[in-house]
Short mmCIF file of C-alpha atoms in Angstrom, two decimals:
data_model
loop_
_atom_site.label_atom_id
_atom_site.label_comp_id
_atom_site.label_asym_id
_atom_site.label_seq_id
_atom_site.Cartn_x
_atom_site.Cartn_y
_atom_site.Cartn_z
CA UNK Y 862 0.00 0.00 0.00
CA UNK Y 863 1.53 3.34 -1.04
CA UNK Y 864 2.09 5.83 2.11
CA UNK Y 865 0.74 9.65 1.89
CA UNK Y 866 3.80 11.88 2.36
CA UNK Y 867 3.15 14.72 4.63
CA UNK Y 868 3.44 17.10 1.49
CA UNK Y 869 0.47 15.56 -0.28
CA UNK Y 870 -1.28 15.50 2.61
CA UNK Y 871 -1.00 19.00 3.51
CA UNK Y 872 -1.91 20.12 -0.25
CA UNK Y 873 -5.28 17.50 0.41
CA UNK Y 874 -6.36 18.86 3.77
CA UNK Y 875 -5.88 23.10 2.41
CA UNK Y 876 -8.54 22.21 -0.71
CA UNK Y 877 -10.43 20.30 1.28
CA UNK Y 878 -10.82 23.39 4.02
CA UNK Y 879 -10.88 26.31 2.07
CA UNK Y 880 -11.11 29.92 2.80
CA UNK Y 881 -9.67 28.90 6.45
CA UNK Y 882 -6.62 30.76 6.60
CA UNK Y 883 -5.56 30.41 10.21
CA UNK Y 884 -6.53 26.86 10.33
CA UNK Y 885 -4.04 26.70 7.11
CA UNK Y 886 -1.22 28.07 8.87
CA UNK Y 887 -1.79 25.80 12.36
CA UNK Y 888 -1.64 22.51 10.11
CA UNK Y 889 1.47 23.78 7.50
CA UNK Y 890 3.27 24.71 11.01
CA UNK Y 891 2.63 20.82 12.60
CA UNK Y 892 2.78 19.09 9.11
CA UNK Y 893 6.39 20.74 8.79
CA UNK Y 894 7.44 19.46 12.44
CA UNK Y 895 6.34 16.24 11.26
CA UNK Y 896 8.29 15.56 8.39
CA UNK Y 897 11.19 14.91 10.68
CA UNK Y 898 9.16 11.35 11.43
CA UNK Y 899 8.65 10.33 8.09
CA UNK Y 900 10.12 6.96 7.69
CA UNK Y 901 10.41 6.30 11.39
CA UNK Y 902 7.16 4.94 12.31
CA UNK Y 903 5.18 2.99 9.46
CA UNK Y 904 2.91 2.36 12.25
CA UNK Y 905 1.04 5.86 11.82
CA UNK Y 906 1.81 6.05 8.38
CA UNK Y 907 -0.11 2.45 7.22
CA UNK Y 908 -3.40 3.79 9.92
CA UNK Y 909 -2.95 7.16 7.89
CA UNK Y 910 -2.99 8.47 11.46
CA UNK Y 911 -1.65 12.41 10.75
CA UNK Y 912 -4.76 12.44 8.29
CA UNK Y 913 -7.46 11.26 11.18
CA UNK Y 914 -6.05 14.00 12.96
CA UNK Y 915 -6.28 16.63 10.88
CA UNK Y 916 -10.82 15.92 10.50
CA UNK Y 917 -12.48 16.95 13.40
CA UNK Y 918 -14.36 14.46 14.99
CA UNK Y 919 -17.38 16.56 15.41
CA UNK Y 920 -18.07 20.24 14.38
CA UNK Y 921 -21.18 21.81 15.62
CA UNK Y 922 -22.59 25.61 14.35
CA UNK Y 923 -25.61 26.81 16.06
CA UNK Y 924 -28.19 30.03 16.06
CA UNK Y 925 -28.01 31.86 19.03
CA UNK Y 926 -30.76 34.44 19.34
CA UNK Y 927 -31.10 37.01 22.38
CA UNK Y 928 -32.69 39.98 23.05
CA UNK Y 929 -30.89 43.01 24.36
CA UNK Y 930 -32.02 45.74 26.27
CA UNK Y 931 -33.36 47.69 23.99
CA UNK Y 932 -36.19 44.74 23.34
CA UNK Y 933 -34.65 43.77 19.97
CA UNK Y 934 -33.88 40.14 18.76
CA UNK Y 935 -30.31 40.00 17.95
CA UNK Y 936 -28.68 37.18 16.56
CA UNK Y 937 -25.62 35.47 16.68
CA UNK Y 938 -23.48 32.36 15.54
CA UNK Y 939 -21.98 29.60 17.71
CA UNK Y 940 -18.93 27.24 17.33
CA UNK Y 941 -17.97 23.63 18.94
CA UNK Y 942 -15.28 21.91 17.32
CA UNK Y 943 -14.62 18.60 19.14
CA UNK Y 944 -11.32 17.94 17.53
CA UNK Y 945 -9.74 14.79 19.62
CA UNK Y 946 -10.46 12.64 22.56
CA UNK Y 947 -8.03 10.14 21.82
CA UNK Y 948 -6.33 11.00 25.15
CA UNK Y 949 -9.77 12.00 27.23
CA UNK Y 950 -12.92 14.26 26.98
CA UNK Y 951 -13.21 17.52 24.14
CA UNK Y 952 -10.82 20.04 26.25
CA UNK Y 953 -10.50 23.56 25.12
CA UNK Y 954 -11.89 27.37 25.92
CA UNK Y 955 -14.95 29.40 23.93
CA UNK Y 956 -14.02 32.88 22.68
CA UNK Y 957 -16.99 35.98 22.13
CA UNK Y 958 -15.86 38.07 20.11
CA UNK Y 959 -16.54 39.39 16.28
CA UNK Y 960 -13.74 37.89 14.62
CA UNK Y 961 -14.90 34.20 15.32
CA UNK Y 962 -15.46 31.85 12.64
CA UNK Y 963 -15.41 28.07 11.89
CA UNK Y 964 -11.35 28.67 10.71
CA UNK Y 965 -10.27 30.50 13.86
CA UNK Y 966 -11.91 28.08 15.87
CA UNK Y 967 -11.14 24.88 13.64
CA UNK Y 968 -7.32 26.69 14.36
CA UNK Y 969 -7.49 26.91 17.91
CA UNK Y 970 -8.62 23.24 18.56
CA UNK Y 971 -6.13 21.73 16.44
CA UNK Y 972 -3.51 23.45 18.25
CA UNK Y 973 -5.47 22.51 21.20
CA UNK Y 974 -4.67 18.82 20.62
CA UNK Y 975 -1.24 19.12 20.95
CA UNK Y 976 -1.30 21.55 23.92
CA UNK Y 977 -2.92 19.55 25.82
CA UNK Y 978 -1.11 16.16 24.72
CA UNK Y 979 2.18 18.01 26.40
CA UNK Y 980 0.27 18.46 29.59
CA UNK Y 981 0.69 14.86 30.10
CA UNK Y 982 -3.23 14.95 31.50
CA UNK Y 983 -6.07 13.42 30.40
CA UNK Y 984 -7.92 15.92 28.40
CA UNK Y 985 -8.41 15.69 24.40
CA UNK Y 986 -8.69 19.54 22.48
CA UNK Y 987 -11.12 21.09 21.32
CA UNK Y 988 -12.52 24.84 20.89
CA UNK Y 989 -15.38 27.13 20.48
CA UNK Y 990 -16.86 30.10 20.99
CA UNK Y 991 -19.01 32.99 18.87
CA UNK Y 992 -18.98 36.10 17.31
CA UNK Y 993 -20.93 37.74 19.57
CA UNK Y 994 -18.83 40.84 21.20
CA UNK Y 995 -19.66 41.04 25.29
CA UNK Y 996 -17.61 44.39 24.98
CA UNK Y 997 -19.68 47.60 25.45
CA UNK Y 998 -22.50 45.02 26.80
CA UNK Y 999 -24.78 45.36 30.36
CA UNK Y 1000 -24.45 42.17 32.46
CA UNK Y 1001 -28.06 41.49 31.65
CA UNK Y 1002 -27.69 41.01 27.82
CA UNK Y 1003 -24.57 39.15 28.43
CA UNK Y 1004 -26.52 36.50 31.12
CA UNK Y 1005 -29.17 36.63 28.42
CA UNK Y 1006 -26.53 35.40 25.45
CA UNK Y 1007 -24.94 32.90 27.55
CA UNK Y 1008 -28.30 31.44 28.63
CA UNK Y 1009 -29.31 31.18 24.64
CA UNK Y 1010 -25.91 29.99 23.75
CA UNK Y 1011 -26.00 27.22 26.68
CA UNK Y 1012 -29.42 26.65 25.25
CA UNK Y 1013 -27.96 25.06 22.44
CA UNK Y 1014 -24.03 23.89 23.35
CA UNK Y 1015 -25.54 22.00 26.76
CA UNK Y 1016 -26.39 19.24 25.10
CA UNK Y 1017 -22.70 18.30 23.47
CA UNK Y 1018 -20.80 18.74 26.62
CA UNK Y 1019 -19.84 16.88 29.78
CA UNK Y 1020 -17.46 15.96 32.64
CA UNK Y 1021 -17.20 12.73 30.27
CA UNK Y 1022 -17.32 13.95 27.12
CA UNK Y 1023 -16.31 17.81 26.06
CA UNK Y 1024 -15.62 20.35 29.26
CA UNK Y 1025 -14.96 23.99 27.33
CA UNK Y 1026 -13.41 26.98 29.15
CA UNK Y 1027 -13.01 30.81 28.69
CA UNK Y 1028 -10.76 32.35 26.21
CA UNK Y 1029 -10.62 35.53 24.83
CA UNK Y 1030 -14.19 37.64 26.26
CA UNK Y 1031 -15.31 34.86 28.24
CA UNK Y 1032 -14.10 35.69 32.11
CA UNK Y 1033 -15.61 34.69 35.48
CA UNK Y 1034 -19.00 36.61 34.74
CA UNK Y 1035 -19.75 34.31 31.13
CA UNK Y 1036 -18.61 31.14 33.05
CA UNK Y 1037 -21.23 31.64 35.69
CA UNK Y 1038 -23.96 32.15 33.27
CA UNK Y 1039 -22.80 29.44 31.40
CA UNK Y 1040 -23.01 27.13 34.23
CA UNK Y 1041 -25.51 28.39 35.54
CA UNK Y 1042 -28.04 27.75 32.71
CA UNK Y 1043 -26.08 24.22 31.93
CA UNK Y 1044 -27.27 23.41 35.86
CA UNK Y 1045 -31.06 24.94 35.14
CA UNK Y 1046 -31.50 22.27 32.14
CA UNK Y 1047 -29.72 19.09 33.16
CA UNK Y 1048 -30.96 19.76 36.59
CA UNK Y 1049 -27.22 18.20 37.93
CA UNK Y 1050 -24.54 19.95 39.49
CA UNK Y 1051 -21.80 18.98 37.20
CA UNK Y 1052 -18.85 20.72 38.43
CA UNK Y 1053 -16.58 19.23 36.07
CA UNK Y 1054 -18.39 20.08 32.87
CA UNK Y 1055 -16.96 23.84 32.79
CA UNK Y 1056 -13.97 24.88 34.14
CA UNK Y 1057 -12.71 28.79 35.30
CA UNK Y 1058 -15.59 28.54 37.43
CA UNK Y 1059 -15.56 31.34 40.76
CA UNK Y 1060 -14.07 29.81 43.59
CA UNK Y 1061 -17.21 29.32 46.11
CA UNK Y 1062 -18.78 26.93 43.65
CA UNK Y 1063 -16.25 24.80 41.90
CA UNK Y 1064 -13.29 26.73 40.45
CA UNK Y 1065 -9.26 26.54 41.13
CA UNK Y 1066 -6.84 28.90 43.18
CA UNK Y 1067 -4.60 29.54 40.28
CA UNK Y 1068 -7.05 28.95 37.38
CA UNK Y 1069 -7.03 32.99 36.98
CA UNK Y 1070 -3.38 33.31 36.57
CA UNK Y 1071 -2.49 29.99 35.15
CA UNK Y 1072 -1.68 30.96 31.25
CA UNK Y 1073 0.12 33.99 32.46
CA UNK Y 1074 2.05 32.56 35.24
CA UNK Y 1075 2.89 29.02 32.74
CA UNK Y 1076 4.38 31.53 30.13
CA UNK Y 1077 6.66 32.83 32.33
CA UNK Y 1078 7.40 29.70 34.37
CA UNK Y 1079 8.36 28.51 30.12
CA UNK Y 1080 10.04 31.49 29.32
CA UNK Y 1081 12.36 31.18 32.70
CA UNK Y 1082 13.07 27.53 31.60
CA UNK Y 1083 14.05 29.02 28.51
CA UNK Y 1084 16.44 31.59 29.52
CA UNK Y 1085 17.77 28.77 31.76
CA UNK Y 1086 19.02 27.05 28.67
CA UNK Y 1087 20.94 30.05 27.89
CA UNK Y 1088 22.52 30.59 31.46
CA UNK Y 1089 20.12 33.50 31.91
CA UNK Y 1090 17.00 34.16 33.79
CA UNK Y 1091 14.90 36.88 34.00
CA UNK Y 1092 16.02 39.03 36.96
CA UNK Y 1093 17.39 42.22 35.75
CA UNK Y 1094 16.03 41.63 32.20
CA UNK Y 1095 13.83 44.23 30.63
CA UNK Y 1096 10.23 41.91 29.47
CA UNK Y 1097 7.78 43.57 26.77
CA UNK Y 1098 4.29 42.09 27.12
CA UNK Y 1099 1.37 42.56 24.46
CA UNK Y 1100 -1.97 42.61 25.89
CA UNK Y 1101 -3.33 43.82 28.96
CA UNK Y 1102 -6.49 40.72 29.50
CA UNK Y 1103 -5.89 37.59 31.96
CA UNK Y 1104 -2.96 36.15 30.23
CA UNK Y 1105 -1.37 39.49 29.65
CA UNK Y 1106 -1.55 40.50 33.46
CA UNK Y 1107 -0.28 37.72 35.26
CA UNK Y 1108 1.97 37.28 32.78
CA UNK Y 1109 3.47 40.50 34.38
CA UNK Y 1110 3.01 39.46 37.77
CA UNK Y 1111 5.27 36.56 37.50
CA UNK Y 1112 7.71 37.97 35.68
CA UNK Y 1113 7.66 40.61 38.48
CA UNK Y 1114 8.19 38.00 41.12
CA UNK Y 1115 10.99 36.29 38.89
CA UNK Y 1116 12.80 39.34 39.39
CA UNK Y 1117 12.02 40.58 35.59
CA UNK Y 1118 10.95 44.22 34.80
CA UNK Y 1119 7.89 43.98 32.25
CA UNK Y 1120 7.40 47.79 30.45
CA UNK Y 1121 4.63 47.09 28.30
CA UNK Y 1122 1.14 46.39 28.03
CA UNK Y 1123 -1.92 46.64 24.90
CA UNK Y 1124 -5.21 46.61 23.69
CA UNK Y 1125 -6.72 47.15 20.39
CA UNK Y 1126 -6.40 51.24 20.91
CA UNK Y 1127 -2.69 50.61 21.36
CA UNK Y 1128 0.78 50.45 23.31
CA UNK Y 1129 1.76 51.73 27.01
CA UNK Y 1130 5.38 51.97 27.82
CA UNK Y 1131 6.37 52.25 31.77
CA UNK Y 1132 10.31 52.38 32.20
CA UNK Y 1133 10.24 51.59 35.60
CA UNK Y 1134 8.15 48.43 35.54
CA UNK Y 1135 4.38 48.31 34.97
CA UNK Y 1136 2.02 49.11 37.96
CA UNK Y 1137 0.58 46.16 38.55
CA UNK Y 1138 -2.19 47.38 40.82
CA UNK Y 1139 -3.16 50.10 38.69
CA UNK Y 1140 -3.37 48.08 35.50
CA UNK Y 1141 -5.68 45.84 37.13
CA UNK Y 1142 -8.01 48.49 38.32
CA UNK Y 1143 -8.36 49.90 34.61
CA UNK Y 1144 -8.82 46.61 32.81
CA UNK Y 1145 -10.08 44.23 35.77
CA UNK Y 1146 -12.58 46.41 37.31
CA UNK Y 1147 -13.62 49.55 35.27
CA UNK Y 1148 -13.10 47.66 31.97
CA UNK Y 1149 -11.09 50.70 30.25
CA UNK Y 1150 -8.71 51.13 27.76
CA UNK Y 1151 -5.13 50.85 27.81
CA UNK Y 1152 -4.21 54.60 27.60
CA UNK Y 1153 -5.91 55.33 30.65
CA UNK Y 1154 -2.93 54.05 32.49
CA UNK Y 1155 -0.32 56.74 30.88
CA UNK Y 1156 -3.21 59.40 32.24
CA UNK Y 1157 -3.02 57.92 35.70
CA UNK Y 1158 0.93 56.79 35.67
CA UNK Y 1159 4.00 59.50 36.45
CA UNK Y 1160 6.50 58.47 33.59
CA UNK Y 1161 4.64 56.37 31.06
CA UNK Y 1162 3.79 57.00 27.66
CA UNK Y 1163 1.03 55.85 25.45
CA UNK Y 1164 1.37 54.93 21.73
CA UNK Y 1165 -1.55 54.90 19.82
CA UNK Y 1166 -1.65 52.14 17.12
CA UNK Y 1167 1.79 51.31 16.18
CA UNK Y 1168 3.31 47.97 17.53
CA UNK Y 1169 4.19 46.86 21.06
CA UNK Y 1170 7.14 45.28 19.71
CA UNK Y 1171 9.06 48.32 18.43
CA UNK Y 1172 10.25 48.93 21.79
CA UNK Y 1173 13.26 47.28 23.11
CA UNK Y 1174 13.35 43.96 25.10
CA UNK Y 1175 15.35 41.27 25.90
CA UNK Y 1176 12.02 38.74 26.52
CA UNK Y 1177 8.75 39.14 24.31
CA UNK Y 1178 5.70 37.70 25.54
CA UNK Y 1179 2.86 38.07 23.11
CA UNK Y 1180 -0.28 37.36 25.17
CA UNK Y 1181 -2.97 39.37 22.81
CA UNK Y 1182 -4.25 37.69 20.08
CA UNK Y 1183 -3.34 35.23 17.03
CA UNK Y 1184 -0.77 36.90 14.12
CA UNK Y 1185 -0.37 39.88 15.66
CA UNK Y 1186 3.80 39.71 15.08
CA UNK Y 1187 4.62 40.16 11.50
CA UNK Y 1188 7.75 40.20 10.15
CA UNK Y 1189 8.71 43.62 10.43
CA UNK Y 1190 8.12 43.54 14.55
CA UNK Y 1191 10.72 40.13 14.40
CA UNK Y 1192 13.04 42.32 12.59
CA UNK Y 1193 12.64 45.09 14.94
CA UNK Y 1194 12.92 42.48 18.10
CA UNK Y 1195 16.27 41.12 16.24
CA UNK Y 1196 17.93 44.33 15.93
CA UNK Y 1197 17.38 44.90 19.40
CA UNK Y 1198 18.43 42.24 20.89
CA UNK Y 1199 15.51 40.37 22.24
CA UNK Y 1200 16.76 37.02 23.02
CA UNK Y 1201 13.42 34.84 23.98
CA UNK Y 1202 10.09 35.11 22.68
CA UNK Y 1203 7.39 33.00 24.20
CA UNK Y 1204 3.68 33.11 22.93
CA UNK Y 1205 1.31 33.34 25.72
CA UNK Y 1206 -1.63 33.56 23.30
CA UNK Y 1207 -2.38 31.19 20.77
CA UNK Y 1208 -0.25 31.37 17.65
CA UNK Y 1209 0.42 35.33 18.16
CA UNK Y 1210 3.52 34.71 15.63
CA UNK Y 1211 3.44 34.92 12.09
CA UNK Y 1212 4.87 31.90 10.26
CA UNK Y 1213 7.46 34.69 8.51
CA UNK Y 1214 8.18 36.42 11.74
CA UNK Y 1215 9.29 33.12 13.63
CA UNK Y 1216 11.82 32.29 10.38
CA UNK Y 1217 13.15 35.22 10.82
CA UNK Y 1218 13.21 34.86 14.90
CA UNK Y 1219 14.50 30.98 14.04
CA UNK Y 1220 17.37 32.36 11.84
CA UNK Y 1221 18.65 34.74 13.95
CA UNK Y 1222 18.82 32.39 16.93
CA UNK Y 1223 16.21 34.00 19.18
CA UNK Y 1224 14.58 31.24 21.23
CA UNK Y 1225 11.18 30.49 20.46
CA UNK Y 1226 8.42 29.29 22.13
CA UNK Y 1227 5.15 28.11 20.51
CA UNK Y 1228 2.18 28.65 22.24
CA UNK Y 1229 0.76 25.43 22.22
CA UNK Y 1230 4.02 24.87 24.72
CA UNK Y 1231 4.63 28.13 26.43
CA UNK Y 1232 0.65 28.72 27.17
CA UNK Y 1233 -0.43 25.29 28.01
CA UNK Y 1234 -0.29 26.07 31.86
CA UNK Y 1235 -4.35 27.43 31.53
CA UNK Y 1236 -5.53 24.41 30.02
CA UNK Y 1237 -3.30 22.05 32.67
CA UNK Y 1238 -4.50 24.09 35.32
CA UNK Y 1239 -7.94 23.38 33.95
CA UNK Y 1240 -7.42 20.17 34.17
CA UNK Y 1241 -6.25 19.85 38.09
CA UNK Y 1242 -9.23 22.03 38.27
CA UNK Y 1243 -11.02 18.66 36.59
CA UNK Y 1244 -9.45 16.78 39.40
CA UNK Y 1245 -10.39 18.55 42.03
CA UNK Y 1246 -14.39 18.54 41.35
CA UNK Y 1247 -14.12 14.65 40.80
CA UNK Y 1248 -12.62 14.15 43.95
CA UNK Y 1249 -14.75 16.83 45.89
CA UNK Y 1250 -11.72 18.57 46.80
CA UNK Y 1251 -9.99 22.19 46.92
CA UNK Y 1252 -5.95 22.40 46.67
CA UNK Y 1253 -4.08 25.33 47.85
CA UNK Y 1254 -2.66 28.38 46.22
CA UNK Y 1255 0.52 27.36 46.83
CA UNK Y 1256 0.14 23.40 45.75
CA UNK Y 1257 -1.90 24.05 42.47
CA UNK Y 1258 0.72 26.70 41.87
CA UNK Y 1259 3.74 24.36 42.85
CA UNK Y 1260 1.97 21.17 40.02
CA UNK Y 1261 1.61 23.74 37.54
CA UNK Y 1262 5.33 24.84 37.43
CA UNK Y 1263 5.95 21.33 37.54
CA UNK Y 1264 4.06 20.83 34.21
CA UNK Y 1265 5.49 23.43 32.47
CA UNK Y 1266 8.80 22.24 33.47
CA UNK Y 1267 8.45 18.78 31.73
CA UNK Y 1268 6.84 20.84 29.02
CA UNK Y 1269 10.00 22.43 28.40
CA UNK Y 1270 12.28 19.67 28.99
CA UNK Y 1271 10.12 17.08 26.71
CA UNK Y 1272 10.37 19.61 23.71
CA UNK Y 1273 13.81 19.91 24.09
CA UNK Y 1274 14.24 16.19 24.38
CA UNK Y 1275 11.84 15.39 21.57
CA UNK Y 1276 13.79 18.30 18.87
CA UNK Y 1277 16.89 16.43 20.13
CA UNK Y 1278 15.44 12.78 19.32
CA UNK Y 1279 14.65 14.07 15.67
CA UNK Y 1280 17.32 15.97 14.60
CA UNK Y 1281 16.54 19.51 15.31
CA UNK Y 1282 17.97 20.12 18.64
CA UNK Y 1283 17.10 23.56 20.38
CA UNK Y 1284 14.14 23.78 18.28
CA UNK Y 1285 11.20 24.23 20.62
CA UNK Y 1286 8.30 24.06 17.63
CA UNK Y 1287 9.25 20.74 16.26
CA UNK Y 1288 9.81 19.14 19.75
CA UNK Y 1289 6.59 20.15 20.90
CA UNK Y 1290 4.66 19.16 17.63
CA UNK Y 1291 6.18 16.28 17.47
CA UNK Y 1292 5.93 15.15 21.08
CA UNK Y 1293 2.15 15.52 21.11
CA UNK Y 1294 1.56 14.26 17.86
CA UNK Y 1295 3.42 10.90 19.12
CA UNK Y 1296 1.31 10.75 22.14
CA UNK Y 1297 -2.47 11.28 20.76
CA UNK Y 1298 -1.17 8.90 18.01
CA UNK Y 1299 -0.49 6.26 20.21
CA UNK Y 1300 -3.68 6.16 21.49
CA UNK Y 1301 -5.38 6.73 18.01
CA UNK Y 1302 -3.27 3.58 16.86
CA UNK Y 1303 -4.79 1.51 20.12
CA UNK Y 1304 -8.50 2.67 19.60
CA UNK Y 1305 -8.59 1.41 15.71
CA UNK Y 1306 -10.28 2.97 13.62
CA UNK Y 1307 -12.78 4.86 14.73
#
């Protein structure tokens, strides 16, 4: 039986998924890792395993209609892609906001898959989400989307079966609605079918600042590798949501001085470290914009438009959104001398920019490696409503540094194994391709 090579596989699955442009770029970035195994394990090859993975098991789209406060019916479209449960139940965050469709979220679970196969936990990927926007939104249309959406998602989910998450405009206030109506139809108290829940009915110390804290817990791991770590560098951070913020917290406790912060509106640039407390006020509780802080902050400046990533750094985080480093902000972090990057949000890095990032030797870190500490904290989260239990700050904090360490050292190990040492992309690809594969391969096909 003639074998597929990865090359006419990846021309197959881009026809057969058109006008999906992210999705695109997450499969040509694995599919390239994976040509490294070619020859090595017929095994996959003769079960045609790398296609399997690349079809979603299930994708759902679904009407969601509301009515705001104004008393008129809007409507909007919602997203479940159940991607893989080789390795355990659908596992993987919904996103609300406008730019969400079927490619963005057919992007995010794939890379999903793999993020959550490095965890080394149970959990299979998946994503979802809408484009409804809860930005600019009272609390009462929001309860009254979530109910609709729930309406509808409620009855694909489960502790067993697919437990979804916030992302990107789905905090603490969505999750309880969410819950909250999944609870009102199925009349159980399923703690484990959502996770990022509050922390007086269900949720994890941790949970808030898990993908923030895991990027830097990577990025320090990273800078280990070069006899650095972060104290006394100078961090630039895109973003100013979840990820963003505690992002700068750790680096703050590692000893690292974080200058930046963004939203949509633009770039604020603190020399002396970002305030923390203040940041939090204007994005956590009033829900403002990013230039407020300059107003409020002796010393900083705010850019408006323009790119985070002009300004020099010796550690990028990206923690905003997908693509938003091109190839001129590589260039720019090149020439000045930024020596890590780490994504915190999923695939933030244009396939150009991390070339050019690759081929001047600035250490990468791919999201799907660097951010996988909100999805494994997710997961003890998991643990801890089967078992009827709470952890502690400090021991959920302590497993998921743990996690991120083996993270680290299991893509460095697995780019070793292959042929491309130091290369954090293709170890991480390729070591959780090779474990949802194994378990594809013992399942059959099915």
């Amino acid at each position: 039986m003639a074998r597929e090579s990865i090359d006419d596989l990846l021309e197959r699955v881009l026809a057969r998924n058109p006008n999906e442009p992210e999705f695109h770029q997450a499969v040509r970035e694995v599919l390239g890792s994976l040509r490294a195994m070619e020859g090595r394990h017929p095994e996959y090859e003769d079960a045609r395993i790398v296609a399997q993975m690349c079809e979603p098991e299930r994708q759902i789209i679904f009407r969601v209609p509301w009515i705001d406060d104004a008393g008129t019916v809007q409507i909007n479209r919602g997203y479940r892609v159940e991607f893989n449960s080789a390795l355990g139940p659908y596992k993987g965050g919904l996103r609300f906001h406008p730019s969400v469709n079927l490619g963005i979220v057919k992007f995010l679970g794939f890379e999903q898959i793999f993020k959550n196969a490095l965890t080394g936990l149970p959990i299979g990927g998946g994503k979802g989400g809408s484009d409804f926007d809860p930005h600019g939104k009272s609390d009462d249309e929001v309860m009254r989307f979530c109910q609709s959406f729930m309406t509808e998602l409620y009855r694909y989910i489960g502790e067993y079966t697919d437990v979804p998450a916030g992302d990107i405009g789905v905090g603490a206030r969505e999750i309880g609605y969410l819950f909250g109506q999944y609870k009102r139809i199925t009349n159980r108290y399923e703690s484990g079918v959502l996770t990022g829940k509050g922390l007086s009915w269900g949720g994890s110390l941790v949970r808030t600042e898990a993908t923030g804290y895991g990027a830097a817990a990577f990025a320090q791991e990273m800078l280990g590798t070069l006899g650095m770590s972060f104290d006394g560098l100078t961090v630039g951070v895109s973003g100013s949501g979840n990820v963003a913020i505690y992002a700068i917290e750790k680096v703050q406790q590692l000893g690292g001085r974080a200058i930046t912060a963004s939203d949509s509106s633009g770039y604020v640039v603190d020399e002396a470290g970002i305030d923390l407390e203040l940041l939090k006020q204007i994005k956590e509780v009033e829900r403002g914009r990013i230039g407020e802080y300059a107003e409020r902050r002796s010393g900083a400046r705010f850019v408006k438009g323009g790119s985070v990533w002009e300004v020099p750094m010796d550690v990028a985080l990206p923690c905003a959104t997908q693509n938003e480093v091109d190839a001129d902000d590589a260039r720019a972090l090149v020439q000045n001398g930024a020596k890590v990057l780490a994504e915190g949000a999923n695939m933030p890095t244009q396939a150009d920019a991390v070339e050019i990032l690759r081929d001047a030797g600035v250490a990468f870190g791919p999201g799907k490696a660097a951010n996988a500490g909100g999805v494994a904290t997710s997961a003890l989260e998991m643990q801890q409503n089967a078992g009827r239990d709470t952890w502690t700050f400090e021991h959920t904090e302590e497993r998921l540094v743990e996690i991120m360490k083996n993270i680290h050292a299991d893509c460095l190990a697995t780019a070793e194994e292959y042929g491309h040492p130091g290369d954090y992309v293709a170890g991480a690809n390729i070591a959780g391709f090779r474990r949802v594969a194994d378990a594809m391969l013992a399942f059959g096909v099915v």
